[in-house]
């Protein structure tokens, strides 16, 4: 039984995000947005938008990493149940 939110599937592999993922996105967004150097460059709203995009890109890279594990496992005939993104990164559920 998977916990978290199902957000779709990639290559027929279900993708879930844990509630802790939202905390990390908010934390990165806040830390980047409150940085005075960024606020000076792009304005206060732009700094928070940049922080949000940074968080999304971080998790996109984690997702790409886990997807790599999953696709290699599939190519070797191993069943892949799902990919889950959470507080500490991601995990591919492979049998």
Tab-separated table of N, CA and C in Angstrom:
chain	number	residue	atom	x	y	z
A	1	UNK	N	0.840	-1.191	0.000
A	1	UNK	CA	0.000	0.000	0.000
A	1	UNK	C	0.877	1.243	0.000
A	2	UNK	N	0.728	2.081	-1.005
A	2	UNK	CA	1.489	3.321	-1.097
A	2	UNK	C	0.820	4.413	-0.278
A	3	UNK	N	1.639	5.188	0.407
A	3	UNK	CA	1.128	6.370	1.091
A	3	UNK	C	1.523	7.586	0.277
A	4	UNK	N	0.861	8.671	0.505
A	4	UNK	CA	1.162	9.894	-0.226
A	4	UNK	C	0.160	10.136	-1.334
A	5	UNK	N	0.475	11.091	-2.152
A	5	UNK	CA	-0.405	11.535	-3.233
A	5	UNK	C	0.087	10.952	-4.548
A	6	UNK	N	-0.801	10.322	-5.271
A	6	UNK	CA	-0.442	9.850	-6.607
A	6	UNK	C	-0.604	11.021	-7.570
A	7	UNK	N	0.469	11.350	-8.273
A	7	UNK	CA	0.447	12.509	-9.167
A	7	UNK	C	0.527	12.112	-10.633
A	8	UNK	N	0.589	10.831	-10.900
A	8	UNK	CA	0.633	10.395	-12.287
A	8	UNK	C	1.511	9.173	-12.437
A	9	UNK	N	1.968	8.967	-13.665
A	9	UNK	CA	2.830	7.824	-13.963
A	9	UNK	C	3.781	8.210	-15.088
A	10	UNK	N	4.975	7.678	-15.033
A	10	UNK	CA	5.968	7.840	-16.091
A	10	UNK	C	6.367	6.451	-16.560
A	11	UNK	N	6.235	6.197	-17.849
A	11	UNK	CA	6.541	4.882	-18.415
A	11	UNK	C	5.773	3.784	-17.669
A	12	UNK	N	4.523	4.067	-17.344
A	12	UNK	CA	3.645	3.148	-16.606
A	12	UNK	C	4.155	2.812	-15.208
A	13	UNK	N	4.974	3.687	-14.636
A	13	UNK	CA	5.426	3.537	-13.255
A	13	UNK	C	4.705	4.610	-12.441
A	14	UNK	N	3.875	4.217	-11.477
A	14	UNK	CA	3.148	5.211	-10.679
A	14	UNK	C	4.104	6.125	-9.909
A	15	UNK	N	3.774	7.412	-9.874
A	15	UNK	CA	4.592	8.409	-9.185
A	15	UNK	C	3.801	8.965	-8.011
A	16	UNK	N	4.399	8.886	-6.824
A	16	UNK	CA	3.782	9.388	-5.602
A	16	UNK	C	4.659	10.468	-4.990
A	17	UNK	N	4.024	11.431	-4.309
A	17	UNK	CA	4.766	12.392	-3.496
A	17	UNK	C	4.228	12.321	-2.076
A	18	UNK	N	5.147	12.287	-1.138
A	18	UNK	CA	4.813	12.222	0.275
A	18	UNK	C	4.470	13.620	0.781
A	19	UNK	N	3.741	13.688	1.895
A	19	UNK	CA	3.412	14.989	2.480
A	19	UNK	C	4.660	15.782	2.853
A	20	UNK	N	5.737	15.093	3.224
A	20	UNK	CA	6.974	15.787	3.592
A	20	UNK	C	7.581	16.533	2.408
A	21	UNK	N	7.249	16.114	1.189
A	21	UNK	CA	7.748	16.791	-0.008
A	21	UNK	C	7.290	18.246	-0.030
A	22	UNK	N	6.047	18.490	0.382
A	22	UNK	CA	5.523	19.853	0.397
A	22	UNK	C	6.295	20.726	1.380
A	23	UNK	N	6.681	20.142	2.508
A	23	UNK	CA	7.469	20.884	3.494
A	23	UNK	C	8.801	21.323	2.897
A	24	UNK	N	9.464	20.427	2.200
A	24	UNK	CA	10.760	20.757	1.601
A	24	UNK	C	10.601	21.834	0.534
A	25	UNK	N	9.568	21.734	-0.287
A	25	UNK	CA	9.331	22.756	-1.316
A	25	UNK	C	9.107	24.118	-0.664
A	26	UNK	N	8.296	24.160	0.383
A	26	UNK	CA	8.058	25.427	1.085
A	26	UNK	C	9.328	25.951	1.736
A	27	UNK	N	10.119	25.065	2.332
A	27	UNK	CA	11.357	25.483	2.983
A	27	UNK	C	12.338	26.076	1.978
A	28	UNK	N	12.552	25.403	0.864
A	28	UNK	CA	13.473	25.911	-0.158
A	28	UNK	C	12.953	27.224	-0.735
A	29	UNK	N	11.654	27.295	-0.989
A	29	UNK	CA	11.058	28.526	-1.512
A	29	UNK	C	11.270	29.675	-0.545
A	30	UNK	N	11.019	29.449	0.734
A	30	UNK	CA	11.181	30.504	1.733
A	30	UNK	C	12.638	30.919	1.872
A	31	UNK	N	13.542	29.953	1.960
A	31	UNK	CA	14.957	30.286	2.139
A	31	UNK	C	15.506	31.060	0.946
A	32	UNK	N	15.149	30.651	-0.249
A	32	UNK	CA	15.608	31.364	-1.442
A	32	UNK	C	14.943	32.733	-1.552
A	33	UNK	N	13.653	32.790	-1.257
A	33	UNK	CA	12.921	34.048	-1.385
A	33	UNK	C	13.334	35.088	-0.375
A	34	UNK	N	13.794	34.652	0.794
A	34	UNK	CA	14.193	35.609	1.823
A	34	UNK	C	15.652	36.028	1.700
A	35	UNK	N	16.354	35.524	0.715
A	35	UNK	CA	17.750	35.907	0.488
A	35	UNK	C	17.794	37.315	-0.096
A	36	UNK	N	18.424	38.267	0.604
A	36	UNK	CA	18.424	39.651	0.111
A	36	UNK	C	19.153	39.835	-1.220
A	37	UNK	N	20.125	38.990	-1.514
A	37	UNK	CA	20.816	39.119	-2.800
A	37	UNK	C	19.869	38.821	-3.957
A	38	UNK	N	19.070	37.783	-3.834
A	38	UNK	CA	18.102	37.468	-4.884
A	38	UNK	C	17.016	38.522	-4.967
A	39	UNK	N	16.564	38.995	-3.811
A	39	UNK	CA	15.516	40.020	-3.810
A	39	UNK	C	16.016	41.282	-4.499
A	40	UNK	N	17.300	41.587	-4.343
A	40	UNK	CA	17.873	42.747	-5.018
A	40	UNK	C	17.957	42.568	-6.521
A	41	UNK	N	18.136	41.341	-6.968
A	41	UNK	CA	18.260	41.073	-8.402
A	41	UNK	C	16.914	41.011	-9.119
A	42	UNK	N	15.968	40.301	-8.548
A	42	UNK	CA	14.712	40.040	-9.254
A	42	UNK	C	13.488	40.562	-8.518
A	43	UNK	N	13.681	41.257	-7.428
A	43	UNK	CA	12.557	41.753	-6.642
A	43	UNK	C	12.092	40.702	-5.654
A	44	UNK	N	11.321	41.113	-4.668
A	44	UNK	CA	10.918	40.161	-3.621
A	44	UNK	C	10.037	39.023	-4.134
A	45	UNK	N	9.097	39.313	-5.015
A	45	UNK	CA	8.240	38.244	-5.545
A	45	UNK	C	9.053	37.326	-6.451
A	46	UNK	N	9.912	37.904	-7.257
A	46	UNK	CA	10.756	37.111	-8.147
A	46	UNK	C	11.676	36.172	-7.389
A	47	UNK	N	12.134	36.599	-6.210
A	47	UNK	CA	13.004	35.742	-5.403
A	47	UNK	C	12.247	34.509	-4.916
A	48	UNK	N	10.998	34.690	-4.518
A	48	UNK	CA	10.197	33.536	-4.083
A	48	UNK	C	9.841	32.630	-5.261
A	49	UNK	N	9.576	33.215	-6.403
A	49	UNK	CA	9.311	32.405	-7.604
A	49	UNK	C	10.561	31.608	-7.969
A	50	UNK	N	11.729	32.249	-7.886
A	50	UNK	CA	12.983	31.548	-8.169
A	50	UNK	C	13.202	30.414	-7.171
A	51	UNK	N	12.870	30.641	-5.908
A	51	UNK	CA	12.991	29.588	-4.904
A	51	UNK	C	12.086	28.410	-5.195
A	52	UNK	N	10.864	28.705	-5.613
A	52	UNK	CA	9.917	27.641	-5.955
A	52	UNK	C	10.423	26.846	-7.159
A	53	UNK	N	10.924	27.545	-8.172
A	53	UNK	CA	11.461	26.858	-9.353
A	53	UNK	C	12.689	26.031	-8.994
A	54	UNK	N	13.521	26.551	-8.099
A	54	UNK	CA	14.689	25.808	-7.639
A	54	UNK	C	14.267	24.504	-6.966
A	55	UNK	N	13.241	24.571	-6.122
A	55	UNK	CA	12.744	23.365	-5.447
A	55	UNK	C	12.205	22.360	-6.460
A	56	UNK	N	11.460	22.840	-7.446
A	56	UNK	CA	10.923	21.932	-8.466
A	56	UNK	C	12.040	21.292	-9.286
A	57	UNK	N	13.064	22.069	-9.619
A	57	UNK	CA	14.188	21.512	-10.382
A	57	UNK	C	14.969	20.492	-9.564
A	58	UNK	N	15.106	20.745	-8.266
A	58	UNK	CA	15.778	19.777	-7.399
A	58	UNK	C	15.041	18.441	-7.424
A	59	UNK	N	13.727	18.486	-7.243
A	59	UNK	CA	12.972	17.239	-7.236
A	59	UNK	C	12.855	16.632	-8.626
A	60	UNK	N	12.924	17.442	-9.671
A	60	UNK	CA	12.944	16.890	-11.028
A	60	UNK	C	14.221	16.081	-11.242
A	61	UNK	N	15.337	16.568	-10.698
A	61	UNK	CA	16.587	15.817	-10.835
A	61	UNK	C	16.542	14.526	-10.019
A	62	UNK	N	15.929	14.568	-8.838
A	62	UNK	CA	15.768	13.349	-8.034
A	62	UNK	C	14.868	12.356	-8.771
A	63	UNK	N	13.793	12.864	-9.361
A	63	UNK	CA	12.887	12.004	-10.123
A	63	UNK	C	13.609	11.366	-11.305
A	64	UNK	N	14.425	12.134	-12.016
A	64	UNK	CA	15.180	11.587	-13.147
A	64	UNK	C	16.134	10.489	-12.672
A	65	UNK	N	16.751	10.697	-11.522
A	65	UNK	CA	17.659	9.709	-10.950
A	65	UNK	C	16.914	8.405	-10.635
A	66	UNK	N	15.791	8.523	-9.955
A	66	UNK	CA	15.007	7.336	-9.599
A	66	UNK	C	14.409	6.666	-10.834
A	67	UNK	N	14.031	7.461	-11.812
A	67	UNK	CA	13.519	6.900	-13.056
A	67	UNK	C	14.602	6.088	-13.762
A	68	UNK	N	15.838	6.551	-13.674
A	68	UNK	CA	16.954	5.788	-14.237
A	68	UNK	C	17.080	4.415	-13.597
A	69	UNK	N	17.008	4.379	-12.252
A	69	UNK	CA	17.040	3.085	-11.560
A	69	UNK	C	15.896	2.191	-12.027
A	70	UNK	N	14.718	2.778	-12.126
A	70	UNK	CA	13.526	2.007	-12.477
A	70	UNK	C	13.603	1.443	-13.891
A	71	UNK	N	14.053	2.252	-14.828
A	71	UNK	CA	14.118	1.786	-16.218
A	71	UNK	C	15.185	0.719	-16.412
A	72	UNK	N	16.304	0.845	-15.697
A	72	UNK	CA	17.328	-0.199	-15.774
A	72	UNK	C	16.796	-1.495	-15.162
A	73	UNK	N	16.094	-1.381	-14.041
A	73	UNK	CA	15.512	-2.578	-13.422
A	73	UNK	C	14.532	-3.251	-14.379
A	74	UNK	N	13.697	-2.466	-15.020
A	74	UNK	CA	12.738	-3.037	-15.984
A	74	UNK	C	13.450	-3.720	-17.139
A	75	UNK	N	14.543	-3.116	-17.605
A	75	UNK	CA	15.265	-3.717	-18.730
A	75	UNK	C	15.875	-5.065	-18.352
A	76	UNK	N	16.065	-5.288	-17.052
A	76	UNK	CA	16.600	-6.555	-16.564
A	76	UNK	C	15.495	-7.527	-16.146
A	77	UNK	N	14.233	-7.158	-16.410
A	77	UNK	CA	13.113	-8.033	-16.104
A	77	UNK	C	12.631	-7.963	-14.665
A	78	UNK	N	13.017	-6.923	-13.947
A	78	UNK	CA	12.620	-6.766	-12.548
A	78	UNK	C	11.394	-5.865	-12.484
A	79	UNK	N	10.443	-6.221	-11.644
A	79	UNK	CA	9.208	-5.457	-11.503
A	79	UNK	C	9.461	-4.174	-10.720
A	80	UNK	N	8.948	-3.064	-11.239
A	80	UNK	CA	9.026	-1.770	-10.556
A	80	UNK	C	7.612	-1.388	-10.153
A	81	UNK	N	7.397	-1.207	-8.852
A	81	UNK	CA	6.057	-0.910	-8.342
A	81	UNK	C	5.711	0.572	-8.405
A	82	UNK	N	6.662	1.437	-8.032
A	82	UNK	CA	6.367	2.871	-7.993
A	82	UNK	C	7.640	3.657	-7.738
A	83	UNK	N	7.513	4.978	-7.877
A	83	UNK	CA	8.549	5.928	-7.475
A	83	UNK	C	7.891	6.885	-6.500
A	84	UNK	N	8.593	7.178	-5.398
A	84	UNK	CA	8.050	8.085	-4.392
A	84	UNK	C	9.076	9.162	-4.066
A	85	UNK	N	8.647	10.421	-4.109
A	85	UNK	CA	9.475	11.550	-3.698
A	85	UNK	C	9.074	11.947	-2.288
A	86	UNK	N	10.073	12.193	-1.437
A	86	UNK	CA	9.783	12.538	-0.052
A	86	UNK	C	10.876	13.442	0.496
A	87	UNK	N	10.857	13.663	1.799
A	87	UNK	CA	11.733	14.615	2.473
A	87	UNK	C	13.201	14.452	2.107
A	88	UNK	N	13.696	13.243	2.085
A	88	UNK	CA	15.121	13.007	1.882
A	88	UNK	C	15.489	12.701	0.439
A	89	UNK	N	14.579	12.840	-0.484
A	89	UNK	CA	14.867	12.583	-1.888
A	89	UNK	C	13.799	11.743	-2.540
A	90	UNK	N	14.179	10.549	-2.952
A	90	UNK	CA	13.223	9.686	-3.620
A	90	UNK	C	13.612	8.237	-3.468
A	91	UNK	N	12.664	7.370	-3.778
A	91	UNK	CA	12.929	5.939	-3.716
A	91	UNK	C	12.105	5.245	-4.792
A	92	UNK	N	12.754	4.308	-5.466
A	92	UNK	CA	12.062	3.474	-6.441
A	92	UNK	C	11.734	2.157	-5.756
A	93	UNK	N	10.473	1.795	-5.757
A	93	UNK	CA	10.038	0.538	-5.146
A	93	UNK	C	10.206	-0.574	-6.173
A	94	UNK	N	11.297	-1.330	-5.999
A	94	UNK	CA	11.680	-2.378	-6.945
A	94	UNK	C	11.656	-3.712	-6.214
A	95	UNK	N	11.075	-4.735	-6.844
A	95	UNK	CA	11.012	-6.062	-6.200
A	95	UNK	C	12.297	-6.817	-6.405
